[in-house]
Amino acid sequence: MTCWSVPGSPRTMTWDADLHPRTLVAFVVDVSEQMSIKENERTYLEQCQHFVSLRILEIMLRGLSTIKVCVCTYGDYHDEKDGFAGLRILCRTARPTTDMLRAVHDLRPATSTAAYEPTLALSSTLDMMATKDHGEPSWAKVVYFATRPGLPENRADVEVFRTQLIDTRVHLRVLAYGPSSDVYSLKNAFWQRLIQDVPGSTIVSPEEAMRLVREQVLRCFGRPVPRDIIGARDIFRI
């Protein structure tokens, strides 16, 4: 059985359990200035873009009309846009398409750190997932939330967020981008305290996330995943 896991953590979950019919999947991407830092020949944002694109591709290959996807970004401004403070809706909730892949590919990091407010973005994401435009109340809801180790000094109350997660029945996947030592330290930080005892929520490193999604795409696609899936012409024939 394929599982999400965090090194040193007992928390695991099956990869496919959350993608049955009638599921809304939201990708919330950090586009702040620090995501332009390079590691292993790619910036953190490029690593995130690759994961999101592969996950969207996997959902496309499933061919289920009742799995819907939306893509949002945060980290480049403070103001309310699209009705949710600190959150920009890049692709509205719909069946995944190659247009979504292109929109993810075209993302660029911000040039200022002034608007980096991940807790505000998370709160707005959970508010968004509770609206009528994002699936029926009975639908499963999964959020892939990309962030970096460390939070602004003005941290939100963990219990408030935990209650909001439970009330909205969102399964939160925290994708932590940064040096490995910092990523693993998240187990004992804000995000680990937030998801503790929240069903279906976990933290995962980019390396583990990529390994798992590559396995799934290979299973669906029947061949190795191209390094640059946006540049692979046959992707757009799906």
Short mmCIF file of C-alpha atoms in Angstrom, two decimals:
data_model
loop_
_atom_site.label_atom_id
_atom_site.label_comp_id
_atom_site.label_asym_id
_atom_site.label_seq_id
_atom_site.Cartn_x
_atom_site.Cartn_y
_atom_site.Cartn_z
CA MET A 1 0.00 0.00 0.00
CA THR A 2 1.37 3.41 -0.96
CA CYS A 3 1.38 5.92 1.87
CA TRP A 4 2.27 9.49 2.68
CA SER A 5 4.89 9.63 5.41
CA VAL A 6 7.20 12.06 7.19
CA PRO A 7 10.59 10.71 8.34
CA GLY A 8 10.48 10.00 12.03
CA SER A 9 6.70 10.35 12.22
CA PRO A 10 4.17 7.55 12.85
CA ARG A 11 1.52 9.37 10.80
CA THR A 12 0.80 7.75 7.42
CA MET A 13 -2.12 7.71 5.03
CA THR A 14 -2.99 5.93 1.84
CA TRP A 15 -2.27 7.91 -1.34
CA ASP A 16 -5.54 7.12 -3.12
CA ALA A 17 -7.99 7.15 -0.22
CA ASP A 18 -8.86 10.85 -0.70
CA LEU A 19 -9.42 10.73 -4.48
CA HIS A 20 -12.62 8.79 -4.82
CA PRO A 21 -15.45 10.34 -6.89
CA ARG A 22 -16.93 13.58 -5.53
CA THR A 23 -13.66 15.06 -4.28
CA LEU A 24 -12.49 18.66 -4.44
CA VAL A 25 -8.71 19.10 -4.53
CA ALA A 26 -7.24 22.56 -3.89
CA PHE A 27 -3.59 23.46 -4.45
CA VAL A 28 -2.43 26.53 -2.54
CA VAL A 29 1.00 27.63 -3.76
CA ASP A 30 3.45 29.90 -1.95
CA VAL A 31 4.79 32.39 -4.53
CA SER A 32 6.68 34.59 -2.05
CA GLU A 33 10.17 35.88 -2.79
CA GLN A 34 11.91 33.13 -0.79
CA MET A 35 10.46 30.49 -3.13
CA SER A 36 13.02 31.71 -5.71
CA ILE A 37 15.86 30.06 -3.71
CA LYS A 38 17.46 27.18 -5.60
CA GLU A 39 18.09 23.69 -4.25
CA ASN A 40 19.05 20.67 -6.39
CA GLU A 41 19.10 22.82 -9.54
CA ARG A 42 15.51 24.01 -9.10
CA THR A 43 13.94 26.81 -7.13
CA TYR A 44 11.49 25.88 -4.41
CA LEU A 45 8.70 27.30 -6.56
CA GLU A 46 9.77 25.18 -9.54
CA GLN A 47 9.78 22.08 -7.32
CA CYS A 48 6.27 22.96 -6.15
CA GLN A 49 5.09 23.65 -9.71
CA HIS A 50 6.36 20.26 -10.81
CA PHE A 51 4.52 18.47 -8.01
CA VAL A 52 1.25 20.34 -8.58
CA SER A 53 1.43 19.71 -12.33
CA LEU A 54 2.03 16.00 -11.84
CA ARG A 55 -0.80 15.69 -9.35
CA ILE A 56 -3.17 17.51 -11.73
CA LEU A 57 -2.02 15.25 -14.55
CA GLU A 58 -2.68 12.18 -12.45
CA ILE A 59 -6.22 13.40 -11.73
CA MET A 60 -6.76 14.07 -15.45
CA LEU A 61 -5.66 10.53 -16.30
CA ARG A 62 -8.23 9.11 -13.90
CA GLY A 63 -10.95 10.57 -16.14
CA LEU A 64 -13.48 11.06 -13.34
CA SER A 65 -15.79 14.01 -13.95
CA THR A 66 -16.57 14.34 -10.25
CA ILE A 67 -13.00 15.08 -9.14
CA LYS A 68 -12.71 18.87 -9.29
CA VAL A 69 -9.57 20.99 -8.89
CA CYS A 70 -8.80 24.61 -8.03
CA VAL A 71 -5.43 26.35 -7.81
CA CYS A 72 -4.66 29.37 -5.58
CA THR A 73 -1.55 31.36 -4.71
CA TYR A 74 -0.43 33.52 -1.79
CA GLY A 75 2.62 35.49 -0.73
CA ASP A 76 2.62 38.37 -3.21
CA TYR A 77 0.09 40.83 -1.74
CA HIS A 78 -1.99 41.64 1.38
CA ASP A 79 -5.25 42.77 -0.15
CA GLU A 80 -8.46 40.83 -0.50
CA LYS A 81 -8.90 39.47 -4.00
CA ASP A 82 -11.59 37.12 -5.30
CA GLY A 83 -13.33 37.59 -1.95
CA PHE A 84 -10.62 35.99 0.22
CA ALA A 85 -7.92 38.00 2.02
CA GLY A 86 -4.35 37.21 1.00
CA LEU A 87 -5.41 34.53 -1.48
CA ARG A 88 -5.50 34.71 -5.27
CA ILE A 89 -7.65 32.19 -7.15
CA LEU A 90 -5.57 31.23 -10.17
CA CYS A 91 -7.89 28.50 -11.52
CA ARG A 92 -11.47 28.23 -10.34
CA THR A 93 -13.00 24.91 -9.34
CA ALA A 94 -13.48 22.70 -12.38
CA ARG A 95 -12.36 19.45 -13.96
CA PRO A 96 -8.57 19.61 -14.43
CA THR A 97 -7.36 20.69 -17.86
CA THR A 98 -4.15 21.45 -19.74
CA ASP A 99 -4.97 25.15 -19.24
CA MET A 100 -4.52 24.55 -15.52
CA LEU A 101 -1.12 22.97 -16.20
CA ARG A 102 -0.08 26.01 -18.22
CA ALA A 103 -1.29 28.42 -15.53
CA VAL A 104 0.77 26.57 -12.90
CA HIS A 105 3.79 26.54 -15.22
CA ASP A 106 3.59 30.33 -15.70
CA LEU A 107 3.77 31.18 -11.97
CA ARG A 108 6.68 33.38 -10.89
CA PRO A 109 7.94 34.32 -7.39
CA ALA A 110 7.14 37.73 -5.90
CA THR A 111 9.80 40.43 -5.62
CA SER A 112 8.98 41.39 -2.01
CA THR A 113 8.48 39.50 1.27
CA ALA A 114 6.03 42.07 2.66
CA ALA A 115 2.93 40.00 1.94
CA TYR A 116 4.04 36.60 3.25
CA GLU A 117 1.15 35.56 5.51
CA PRO A 118 0.64 31.78 5.35
CA THR A 119 -1.76 31.63 8.27
CA LEU A 120 -4.01 34.25 6.64
CA ALA A 121 -3.87 32.28 3.38
CA LEU A 122 -4.76 29.06 5.19
CA SER A 123 -7.71 30.71 6.93
CA SER A 124 -8.97 32.11 3.62
CA THR A 125 -8.51 28.70 1.97
CA LEU A 126 -10.66 27.00 4.59
CA ASP A 127 -13.29 29.74 4.22
CA MET A 128 -13.22 29.23 0.45
CA MET A 129 -13.64 25.46 0.75
CA ALA A 130 -16.80 25.99 2.78
CA THR A 131 -18.55 28.04 0.06
CA LYS A 132 -21.18 26.62 -2.28
CA ASP A 133 -18.89 27.05 -5.32
CA HIS A 134 -16.53 24.38 -4.03
CA GLY A 135 -18.48 21.14 -4.10
CA GLU A 136 -21.41 19.77 -2.19
CA PRO A 137 -21.15 19.46 1.62
CA SER A 138 -20.84 15.68 1.28
CA TRP A 139 -17.78 15.90 -1.01
CA ALA A 140 -14.34 14.99 0.30
CA LYS A 141 -12.06 18.06 0.40
CA VAL A 142 -8.28 17.94 0.18
CA VAL A 143 -5.91 20.93 0.39
CA TYR A 144 -2.26 20.74 -0.65
CA PHE A 145 -0.76 23.76 1.11
CA ALA A 146 2.79 24.66 0.06
CA THR A 147 4.77 26.66 2.60
CA ARG A 148 8.25 27.22 4.03
CA PRO A 149 9.70 26.48 7.46
CA GLY A 150 9.17 29.35 9.87
CA LEU A 151 6.18 31.64 10.17
CA PRO A 152 5.76 35.39 10.69
CA GLU A 153 5.95 36.41 14.35
CA ASN A 154 2.21 37.08 14.57
CA ARG A 155 1.07 33.45 14.67
CA ALA A 156 -2.56 32.44 14.65
CA ASP A 157 -4.09 30.44 17.47
CA VAL A 158 -3.49 26.77 16.65
CA GLU A 159 -6.75 25.71 18.27
CA VAL A 160 -8.76 28.12 16.11
CA PHE A 161 -7.28 26.63 12.95
CA ARG A 162 -7.68 23.06 14.19
CA THR A 163 -11.36 23.71 14.90
CA GLN A 164 -11.78 25.25 11.45
CA LEU A 165 -10.13 22.21 9.82
CA ILE A 166 -12.41 19.82 11.67
CA ASP A 167 -15.56 21.88 11.01
CA THR A 168 -14.86 22.14 7.27
CA ARG A 169 -13.77 18.45 7.12
CA VAL A 170 -10.73 19.40 5.05
CA HIS A 171 -7.83 16.97 4.75
CA LEU A 172 -4.73 19.20 4.90
CA ARG A 173 -1.46 18.16 3.23
CA VAL A 174 1.33 20.56 4.25
CA LEU A 175 4.09 20.56 1.61
CA ALA A 176 7.19 21.99 3.25
CA TYR A 177 9.79 23.60 0.94
CA GLY A 178 13.20 24.47 2.33
CA PRO A 179 16.47 22.88 3.54
CA SER A 180 15.83 19.30 4.68
CA SER A 181 16.79 19.99 8.30
CA ASP A 182 14.28 22.85 8.43
CA VAL A 183 11.55 20.82 6.73
CA TYR A 184 11.81 17.97 9.19
CA SER A 185 11.82 20.41 12.10
CA LEU A 186 8.25 21.28 11.09
CA LYS A 187 7.20 18.07 12.83
CA ASN A 188 7.64 19.89 16.13
CA ALA A 189 6.50 23.32 15.03
CA PHE A 190 3.28 25.20 14.27
CA TRP A 191 2.09 22.92 11.47
CA GLN A 192 2.58 19.70 13.40
CA ARG A 193 0.66 21.09 16.36
CA LEU A 194 -2.06 22.24 13.97
CA ILE A 195 -2.70 18.87 12.32
CA GLN A 196 -2.29 16.80 15.47
CA ASP A 197 -5.33 14.52 15.82
CA VAL A 198 -7.00 16.05 12.75
CA PRO A 199 -8.20 13.14 10.56
CA GLY A 200 -6.63 12.95 7.10
CA SER A 201 -4.00 15.67 7.63
CA THR A 202 -0.22 15.37 7.50
CA ILE A 203 3.12 17.04 6.61
CA VAL A 204 5.23 15.69 3.77
CA SER A 205 8.60 16.61 2.30
CA PRO A 206 8.80 17.57 -1.41
CA GLU A 207 10.99 14.54 -2.13
CA GLU A 208 8.48 12.08 -0.71
CA ALA A 209 5.57 13.85 -2.40
CA MET A 210 7.31 13.71 -5.79
CA ARG A 211 8.22 10.04 -5.40
CA LEU A 212 4.65 9.07 -4.66
CA VAL A 213 3.02 11.12 -7.40
CA ARG A 214 5.56 9.88 -9.98
CA GLU A 215 4.62 6.31 -9.09
CA GLN A 216 0.95 7.11 -9.56
CA VAL A 217 1.44 8.85 -12.92
CA LEU A 218 3.61 5.97 -14.15
CA ARG A 219 0.84 3.58 -13.16
CA CYS A 220 -1.72 5.64 -15.14
CA PHE A 221 0.47 6.86 -18.00
CA GLY A 222 2.45 3.66 -18.57
CA ARG A 223 5.90 5.28 -18.90
CA PRO A 224 8.34 7.46 -16.92
CA VAL A 225 7.29 11.03 -16.21
CA PRO A 226 9.11 13.68 -18.32
CA ARG A 227 11.38 15.96 -16.26
CA ASP A 228 9.58 18.99 -17.68
CA ILE A 229 6.01 17.85 -18.13
CA ILE A 230 4.87 21.24 -19.41
CA GLY A 231 7.41 20.98 -22.23
CA ALA A 232 6.30 17.47 -23.21
CA ARG A 233 3.98 17.89 -26.18
CA ASP A 234 2.22 14.57 -25.77
CA ILE A 235 0.89 15.70 -22.36
CA PHE A 236 -1.47 18.06 -24.18
CA ARG A 237 -2.98 15.26 -26.26
CA ILE A 238 -4.69 13.80 -23.20
#
